[in-house]
JSON list of C-alpha atoms in Angstrom, two decimals:
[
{"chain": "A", "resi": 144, "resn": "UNK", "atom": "CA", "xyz": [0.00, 0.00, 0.00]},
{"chain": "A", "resi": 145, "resn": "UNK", "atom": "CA", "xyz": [1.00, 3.61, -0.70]},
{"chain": "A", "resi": 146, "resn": "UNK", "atom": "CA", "xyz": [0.91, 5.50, 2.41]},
{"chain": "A", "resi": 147, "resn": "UNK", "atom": "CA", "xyz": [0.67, 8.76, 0.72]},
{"chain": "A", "resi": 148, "resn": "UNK", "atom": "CA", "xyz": [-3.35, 9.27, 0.31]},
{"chain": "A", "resi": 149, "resn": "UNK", "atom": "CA", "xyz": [-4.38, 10.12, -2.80]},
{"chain": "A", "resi": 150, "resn": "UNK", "atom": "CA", "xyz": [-4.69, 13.49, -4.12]},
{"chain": "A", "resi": 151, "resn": "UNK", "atom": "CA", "xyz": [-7.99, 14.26, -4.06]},
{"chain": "A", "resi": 152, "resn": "UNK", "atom": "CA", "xyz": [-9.95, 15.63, -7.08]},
{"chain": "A", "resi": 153, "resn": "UNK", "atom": "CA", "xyz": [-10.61, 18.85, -7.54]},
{"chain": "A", "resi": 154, "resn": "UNK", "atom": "CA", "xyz": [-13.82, 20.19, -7.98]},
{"chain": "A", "resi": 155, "resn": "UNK", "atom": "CA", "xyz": [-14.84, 20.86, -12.02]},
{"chain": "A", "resi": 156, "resn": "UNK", "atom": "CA", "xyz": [-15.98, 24.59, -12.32]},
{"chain": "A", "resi": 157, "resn": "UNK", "atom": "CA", "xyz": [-19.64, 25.05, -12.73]},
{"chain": "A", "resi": 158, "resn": "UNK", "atom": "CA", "xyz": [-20.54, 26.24, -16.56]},
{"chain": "A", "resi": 159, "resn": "UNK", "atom": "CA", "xyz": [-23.23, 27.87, -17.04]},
{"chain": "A", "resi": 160, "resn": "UNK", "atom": "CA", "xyz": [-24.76, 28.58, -19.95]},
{"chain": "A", "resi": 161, "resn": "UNK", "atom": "CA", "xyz": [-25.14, 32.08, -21.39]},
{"chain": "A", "resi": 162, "resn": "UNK", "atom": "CA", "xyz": [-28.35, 33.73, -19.43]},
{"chain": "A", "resi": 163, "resn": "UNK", "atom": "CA", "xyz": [-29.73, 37.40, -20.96]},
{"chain": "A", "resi": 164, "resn": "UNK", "atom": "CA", "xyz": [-28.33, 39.74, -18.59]},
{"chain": "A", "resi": 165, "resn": "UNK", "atom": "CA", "xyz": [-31.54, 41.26, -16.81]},
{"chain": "A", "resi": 166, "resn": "UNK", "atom": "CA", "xyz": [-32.47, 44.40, -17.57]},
{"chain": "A", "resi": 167, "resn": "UNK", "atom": "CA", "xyz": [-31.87, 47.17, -15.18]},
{"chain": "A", "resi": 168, "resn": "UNK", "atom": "CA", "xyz": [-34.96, 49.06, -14.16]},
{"chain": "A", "resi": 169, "resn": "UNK", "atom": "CA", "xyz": [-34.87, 52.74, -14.25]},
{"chain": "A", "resi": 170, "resn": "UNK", "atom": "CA", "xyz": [-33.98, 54.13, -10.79]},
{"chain": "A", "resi": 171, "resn": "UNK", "atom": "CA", "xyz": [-36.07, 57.14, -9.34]},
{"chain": "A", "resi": 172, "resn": "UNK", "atom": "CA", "xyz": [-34.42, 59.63, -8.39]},
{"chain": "A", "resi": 173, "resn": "UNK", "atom": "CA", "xyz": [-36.10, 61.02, -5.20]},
{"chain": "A", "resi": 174, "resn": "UNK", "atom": "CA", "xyz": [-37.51, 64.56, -5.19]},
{"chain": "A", "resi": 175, "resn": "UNK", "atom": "CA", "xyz": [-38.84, 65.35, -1.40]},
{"chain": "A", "resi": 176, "resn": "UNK", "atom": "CA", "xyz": [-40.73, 68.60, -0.50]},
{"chain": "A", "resi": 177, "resn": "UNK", "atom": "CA", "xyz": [-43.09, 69.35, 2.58]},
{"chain": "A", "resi": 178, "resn": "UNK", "atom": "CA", "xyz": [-46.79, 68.77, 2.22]},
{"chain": "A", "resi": 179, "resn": "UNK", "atom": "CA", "xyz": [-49.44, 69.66, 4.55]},
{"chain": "A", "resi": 180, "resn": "UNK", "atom": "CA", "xyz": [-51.45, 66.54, 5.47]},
{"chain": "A", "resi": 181, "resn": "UNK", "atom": "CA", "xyz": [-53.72, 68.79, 7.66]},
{"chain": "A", "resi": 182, "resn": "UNK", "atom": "CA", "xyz": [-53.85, 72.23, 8.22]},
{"chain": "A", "resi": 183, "resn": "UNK", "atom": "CA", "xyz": [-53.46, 73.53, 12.12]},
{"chain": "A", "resi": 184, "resn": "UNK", "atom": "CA", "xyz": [-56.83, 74.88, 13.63]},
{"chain": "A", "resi": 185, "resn": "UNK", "atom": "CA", "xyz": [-57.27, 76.50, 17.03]},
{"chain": "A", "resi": 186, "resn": "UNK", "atom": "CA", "xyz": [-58.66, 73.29, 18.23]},
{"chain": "A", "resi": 187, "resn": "UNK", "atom": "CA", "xyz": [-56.29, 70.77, 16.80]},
{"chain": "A", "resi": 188, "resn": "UNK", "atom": "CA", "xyz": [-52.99, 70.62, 15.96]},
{"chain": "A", "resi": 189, "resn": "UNK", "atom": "CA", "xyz": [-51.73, 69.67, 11.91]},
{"chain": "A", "resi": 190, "resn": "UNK", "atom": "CA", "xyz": [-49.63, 67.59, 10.17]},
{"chain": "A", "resi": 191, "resn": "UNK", "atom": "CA", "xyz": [-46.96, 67.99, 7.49]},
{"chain": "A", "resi": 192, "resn": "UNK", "atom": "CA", "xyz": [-44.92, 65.72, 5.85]},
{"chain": "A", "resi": 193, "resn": "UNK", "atom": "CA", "xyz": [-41.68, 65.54, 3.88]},
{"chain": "A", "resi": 194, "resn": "UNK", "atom": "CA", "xyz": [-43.07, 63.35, 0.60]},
{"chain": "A", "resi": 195, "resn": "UNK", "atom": "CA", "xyz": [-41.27, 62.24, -2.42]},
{"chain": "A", "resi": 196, "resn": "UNK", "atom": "CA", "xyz": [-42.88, 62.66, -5.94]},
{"chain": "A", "resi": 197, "resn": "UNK", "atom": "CA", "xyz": [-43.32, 58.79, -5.30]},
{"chain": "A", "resi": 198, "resn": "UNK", "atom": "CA", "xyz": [-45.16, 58.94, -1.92]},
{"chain": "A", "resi": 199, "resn": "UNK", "atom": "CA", "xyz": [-42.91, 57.89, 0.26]},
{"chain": "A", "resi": 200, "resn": "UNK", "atom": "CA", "xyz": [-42.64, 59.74, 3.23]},
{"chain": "A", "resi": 201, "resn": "UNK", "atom": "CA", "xyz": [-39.12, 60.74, 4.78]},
{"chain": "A", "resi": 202, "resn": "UNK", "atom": "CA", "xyz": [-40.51, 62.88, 7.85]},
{"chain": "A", "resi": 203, "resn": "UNK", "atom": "CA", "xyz": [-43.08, 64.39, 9.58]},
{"chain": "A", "resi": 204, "resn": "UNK", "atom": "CA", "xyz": [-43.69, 66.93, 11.33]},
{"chain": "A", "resi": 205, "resn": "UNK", "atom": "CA", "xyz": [-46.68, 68.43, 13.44]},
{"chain": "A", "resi": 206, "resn": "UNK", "atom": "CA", "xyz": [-48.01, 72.06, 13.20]},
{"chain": "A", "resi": 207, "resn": "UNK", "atom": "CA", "xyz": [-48.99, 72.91, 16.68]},
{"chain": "A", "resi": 208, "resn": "UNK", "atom": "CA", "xyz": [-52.53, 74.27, 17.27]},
{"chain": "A", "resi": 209, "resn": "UNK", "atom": "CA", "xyz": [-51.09, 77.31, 18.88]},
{"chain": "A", "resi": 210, "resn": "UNK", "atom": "CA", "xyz": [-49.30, 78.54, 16.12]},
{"chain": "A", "resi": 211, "resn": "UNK", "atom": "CA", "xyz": [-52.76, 78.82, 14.09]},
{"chain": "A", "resi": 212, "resn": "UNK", "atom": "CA", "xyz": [-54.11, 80.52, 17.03]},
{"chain": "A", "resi": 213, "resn": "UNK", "atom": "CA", "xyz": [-51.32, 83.14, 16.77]},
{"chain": "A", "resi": 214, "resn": "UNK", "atom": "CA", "xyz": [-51.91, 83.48, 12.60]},
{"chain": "A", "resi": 215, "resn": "UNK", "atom": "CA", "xyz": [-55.20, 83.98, 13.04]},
{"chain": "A", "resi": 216, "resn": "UNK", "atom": "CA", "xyz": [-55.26, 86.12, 16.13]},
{"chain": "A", "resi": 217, "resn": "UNK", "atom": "CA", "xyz": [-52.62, 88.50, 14.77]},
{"chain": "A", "resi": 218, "resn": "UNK", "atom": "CA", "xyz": [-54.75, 88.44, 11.14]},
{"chain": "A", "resi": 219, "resn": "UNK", "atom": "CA", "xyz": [-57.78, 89.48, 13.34]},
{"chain": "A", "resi": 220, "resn": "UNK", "atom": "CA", "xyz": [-56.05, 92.12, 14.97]},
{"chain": "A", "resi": 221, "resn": "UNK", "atom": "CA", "xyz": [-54.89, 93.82, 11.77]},
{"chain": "A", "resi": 222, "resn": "UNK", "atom": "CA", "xyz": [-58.18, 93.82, 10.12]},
{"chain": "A", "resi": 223, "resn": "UNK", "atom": "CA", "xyz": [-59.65, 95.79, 12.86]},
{"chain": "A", "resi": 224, "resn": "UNK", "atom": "CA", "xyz": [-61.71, 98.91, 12.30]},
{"chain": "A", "resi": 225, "resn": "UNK", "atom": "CA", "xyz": [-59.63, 101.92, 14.37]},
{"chain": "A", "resi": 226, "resn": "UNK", "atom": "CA", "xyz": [-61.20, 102.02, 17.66]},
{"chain": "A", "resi": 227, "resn": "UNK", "atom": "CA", "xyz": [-63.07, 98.52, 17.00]},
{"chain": "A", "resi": 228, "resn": "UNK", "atom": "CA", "xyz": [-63.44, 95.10, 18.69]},
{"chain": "A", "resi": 229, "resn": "UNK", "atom": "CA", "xyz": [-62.50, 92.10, 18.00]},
{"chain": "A", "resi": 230, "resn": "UNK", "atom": "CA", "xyz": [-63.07, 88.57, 19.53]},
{"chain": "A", "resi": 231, "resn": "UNK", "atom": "CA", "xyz": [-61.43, 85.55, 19.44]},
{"chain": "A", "resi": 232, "resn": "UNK", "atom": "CA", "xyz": [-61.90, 81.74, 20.58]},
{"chain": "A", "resi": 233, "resn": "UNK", "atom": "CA", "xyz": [-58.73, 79.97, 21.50]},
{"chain": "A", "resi": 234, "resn": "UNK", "atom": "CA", "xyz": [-60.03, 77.07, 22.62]},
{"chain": "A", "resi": 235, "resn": "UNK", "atom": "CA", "xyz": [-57.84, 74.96, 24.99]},
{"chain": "A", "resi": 236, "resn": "UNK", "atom": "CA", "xyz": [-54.89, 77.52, 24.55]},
{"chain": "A", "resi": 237, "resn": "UNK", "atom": "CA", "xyz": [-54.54, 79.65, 27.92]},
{"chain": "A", "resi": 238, "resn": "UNK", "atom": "CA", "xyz": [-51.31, 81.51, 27.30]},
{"chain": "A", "resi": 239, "resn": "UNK", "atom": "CA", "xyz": [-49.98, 84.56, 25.79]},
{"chain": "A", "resi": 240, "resn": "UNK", "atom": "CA", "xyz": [-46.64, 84.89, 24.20]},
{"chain": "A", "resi": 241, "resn": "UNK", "atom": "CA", "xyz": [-44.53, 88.46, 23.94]},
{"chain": "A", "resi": 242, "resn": "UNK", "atom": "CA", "xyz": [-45.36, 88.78, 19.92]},
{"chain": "A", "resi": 243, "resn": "UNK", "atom": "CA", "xyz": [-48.88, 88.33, 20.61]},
{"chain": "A", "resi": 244, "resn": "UNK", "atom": "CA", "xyz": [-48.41, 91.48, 23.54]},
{"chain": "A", "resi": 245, "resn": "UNK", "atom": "CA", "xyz": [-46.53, 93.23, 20.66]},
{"chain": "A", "resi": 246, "resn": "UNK", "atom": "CA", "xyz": [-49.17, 92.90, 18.41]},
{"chain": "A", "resi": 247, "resn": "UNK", "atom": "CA", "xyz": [-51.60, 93.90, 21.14]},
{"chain": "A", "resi": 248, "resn": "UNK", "atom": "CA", "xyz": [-49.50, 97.11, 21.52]},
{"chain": "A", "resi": 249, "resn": "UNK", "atom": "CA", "xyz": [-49.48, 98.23, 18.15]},
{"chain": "A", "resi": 250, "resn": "UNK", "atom": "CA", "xyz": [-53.65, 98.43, 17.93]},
{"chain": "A", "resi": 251, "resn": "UNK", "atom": "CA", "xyz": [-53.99, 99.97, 21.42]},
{"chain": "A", "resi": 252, "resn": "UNK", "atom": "CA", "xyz": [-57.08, 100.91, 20.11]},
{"chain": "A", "resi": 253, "resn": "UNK", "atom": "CA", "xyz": [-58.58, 97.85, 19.92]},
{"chain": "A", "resi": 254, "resn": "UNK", "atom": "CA", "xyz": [-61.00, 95.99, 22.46]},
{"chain": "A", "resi": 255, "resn": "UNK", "atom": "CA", "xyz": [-59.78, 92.53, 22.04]},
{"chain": "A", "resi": 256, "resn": "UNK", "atom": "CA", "xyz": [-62.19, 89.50, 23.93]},
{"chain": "A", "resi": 257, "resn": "UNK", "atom": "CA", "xyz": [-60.63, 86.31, 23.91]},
{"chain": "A", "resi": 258, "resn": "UNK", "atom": "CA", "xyz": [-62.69, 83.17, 25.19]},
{"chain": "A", "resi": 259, "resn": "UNK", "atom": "CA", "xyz": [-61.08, 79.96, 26.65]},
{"chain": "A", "resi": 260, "resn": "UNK", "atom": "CA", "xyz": [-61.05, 76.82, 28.34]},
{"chain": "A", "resi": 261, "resn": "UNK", "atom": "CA", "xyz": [-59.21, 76.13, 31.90]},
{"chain": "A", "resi": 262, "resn": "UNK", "atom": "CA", "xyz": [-59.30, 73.09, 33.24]},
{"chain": "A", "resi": 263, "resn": "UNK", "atom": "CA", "xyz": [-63.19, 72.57, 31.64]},
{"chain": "A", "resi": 264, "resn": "UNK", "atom": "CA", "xyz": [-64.12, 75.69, 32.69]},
{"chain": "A", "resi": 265, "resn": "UNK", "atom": "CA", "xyz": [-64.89, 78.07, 29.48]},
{"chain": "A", "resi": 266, "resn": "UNK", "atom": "CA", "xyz": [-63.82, 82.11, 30.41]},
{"chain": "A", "resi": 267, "resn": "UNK", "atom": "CA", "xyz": [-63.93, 85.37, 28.80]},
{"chain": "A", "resi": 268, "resn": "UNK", "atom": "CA", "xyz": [-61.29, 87.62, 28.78]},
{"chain": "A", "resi": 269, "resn": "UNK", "atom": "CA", "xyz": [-61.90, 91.35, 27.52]},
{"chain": "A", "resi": 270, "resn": "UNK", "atom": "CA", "xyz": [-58.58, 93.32, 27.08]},
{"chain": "A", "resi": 271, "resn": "UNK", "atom": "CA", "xyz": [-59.83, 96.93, 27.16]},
{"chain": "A", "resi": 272, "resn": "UNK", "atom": "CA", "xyz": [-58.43, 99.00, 24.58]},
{"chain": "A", "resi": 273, "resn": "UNK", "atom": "CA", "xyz": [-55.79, 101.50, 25.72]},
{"chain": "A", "resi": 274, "resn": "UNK", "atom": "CA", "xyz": [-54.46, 98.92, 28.11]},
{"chain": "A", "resi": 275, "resn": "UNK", "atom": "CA", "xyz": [-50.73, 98.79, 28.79]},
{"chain": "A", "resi": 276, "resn": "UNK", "atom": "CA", "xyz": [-48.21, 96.50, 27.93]},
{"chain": "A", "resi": 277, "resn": "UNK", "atom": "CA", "xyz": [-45.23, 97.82, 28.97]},
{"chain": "A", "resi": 278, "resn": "UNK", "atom": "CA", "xyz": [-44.65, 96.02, 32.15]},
{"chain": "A", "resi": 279, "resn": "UNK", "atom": "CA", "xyz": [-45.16, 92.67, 30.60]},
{"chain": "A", "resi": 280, "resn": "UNK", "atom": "CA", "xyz": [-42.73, 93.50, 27.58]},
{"chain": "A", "resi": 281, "resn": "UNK", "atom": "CA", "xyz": [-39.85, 94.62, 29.94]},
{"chain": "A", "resi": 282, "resn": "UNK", "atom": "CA", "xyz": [-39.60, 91.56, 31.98]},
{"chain": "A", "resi": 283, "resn": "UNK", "atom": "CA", "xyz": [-37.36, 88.62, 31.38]},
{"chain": "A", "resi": 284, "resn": "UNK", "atom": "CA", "xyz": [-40.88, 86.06, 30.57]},
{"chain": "A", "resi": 285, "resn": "UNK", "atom": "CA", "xyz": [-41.98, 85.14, 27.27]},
{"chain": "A", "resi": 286, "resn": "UNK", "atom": "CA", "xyz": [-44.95, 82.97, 28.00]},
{"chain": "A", "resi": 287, "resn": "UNK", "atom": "CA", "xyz": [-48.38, 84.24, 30.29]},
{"chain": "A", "resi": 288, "resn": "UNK", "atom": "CA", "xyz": [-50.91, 82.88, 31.07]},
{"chain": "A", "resi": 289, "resn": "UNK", "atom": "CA", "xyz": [-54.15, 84.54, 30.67]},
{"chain": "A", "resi": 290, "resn": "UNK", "atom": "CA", "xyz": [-55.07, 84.68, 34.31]},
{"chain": "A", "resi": 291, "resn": "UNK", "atom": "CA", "xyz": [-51.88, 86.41, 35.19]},
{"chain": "A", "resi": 292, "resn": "UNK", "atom": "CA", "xyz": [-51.61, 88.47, 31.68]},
{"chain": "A", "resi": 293, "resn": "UNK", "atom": "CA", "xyz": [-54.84, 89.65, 32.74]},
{"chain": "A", "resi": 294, "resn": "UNK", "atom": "CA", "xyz": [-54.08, 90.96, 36.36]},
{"chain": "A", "resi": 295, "resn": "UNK", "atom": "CA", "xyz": [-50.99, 92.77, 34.72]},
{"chain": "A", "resi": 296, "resn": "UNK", "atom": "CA", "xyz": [-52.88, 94.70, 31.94]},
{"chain": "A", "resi": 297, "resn": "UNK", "atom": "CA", "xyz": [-55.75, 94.94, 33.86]},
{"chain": "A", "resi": 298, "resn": "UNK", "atom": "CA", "xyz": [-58.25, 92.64, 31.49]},
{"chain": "A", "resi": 299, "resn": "UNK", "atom": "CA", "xyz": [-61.12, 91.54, 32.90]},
{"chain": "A", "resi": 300, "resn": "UNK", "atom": "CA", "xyz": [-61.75, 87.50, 33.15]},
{"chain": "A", "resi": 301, "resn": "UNK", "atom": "CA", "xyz": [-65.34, 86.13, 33.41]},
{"chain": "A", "resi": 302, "resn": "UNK", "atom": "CA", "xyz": [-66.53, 82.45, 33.92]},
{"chain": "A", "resi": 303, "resn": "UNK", "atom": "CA", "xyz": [-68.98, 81.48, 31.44]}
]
């Protein structure tokens, strides 16, 4: 007997027959832009979305409620008549920022009423016209709520 072990075989390569090469399907190019899914009310906040041509959807992002409040607060404010009223609902919203006060300021004339709900209690605020911001703009705070925004500026708050 040999003791050397015999050289094993080596494996044949595989042949395989020529196959079409498949064809390559176009590739989309993505083209992403931000669509609003729902539009932001007082009441509810809305919904945009960063969507390709294609519909897929890369991000989202939501429109807080309070920023319609704002739009359509300020929009309100501007389209008074000089020396005229206007009211507002803001539904669940209770605070005040230091644009809003601004925008207050600058149509001193007008008598604003804002309604609202705190803790499920609905409320009337009437901001008289002439009233004066000035304390509230010189502090360090950005944010009020209406209870204490009222007190300062001497509004007057009602339970309805």
């Amino acid at each position: 007997e040999d003791p050397t072990p015999a050289p094993s075989e080596s494996p044949k390569p595989e042949v395989h027959p020529n196959v079409p090469a498949v064809k390559p399907v176009d590739q989309h190019t993505h083209s992403f832009s931000w669509t609003t899914v729902q539009k932001a009310s007082t009441i509810q906040d809305g919904l945009e979305e960063l969507r390709c041509s294609c519909g897929m959807v890369k991000e989202r992002s939501t429109i807080p409620a309070s920023q319609a409040y704002v739009n359509e607060l300020y929009q309100n404010l501007g389209k008074a008549p000089e020396n005229g009223e206007v009211s507002f609902d803001s539904g669940r919203i209770y605070t005040i920022s230091d644009y809003l006060i601004k925008k207050f300021r600058e149509r001193a004339d007008v008598t604003t009423t804002i309604t609202f709900e705190y803790n499920r209690t609905k409320y009337r605020m009437i901001i008289p016209a002439g009233a004066d911001y000035t304390e509230m703009l010189e502090d360090e705070d950005y944010f009020y709520g209406y209870f204490y925004f009222a007190q300062k500026v001497g509004a007057k708050v009602e339970t309805l």
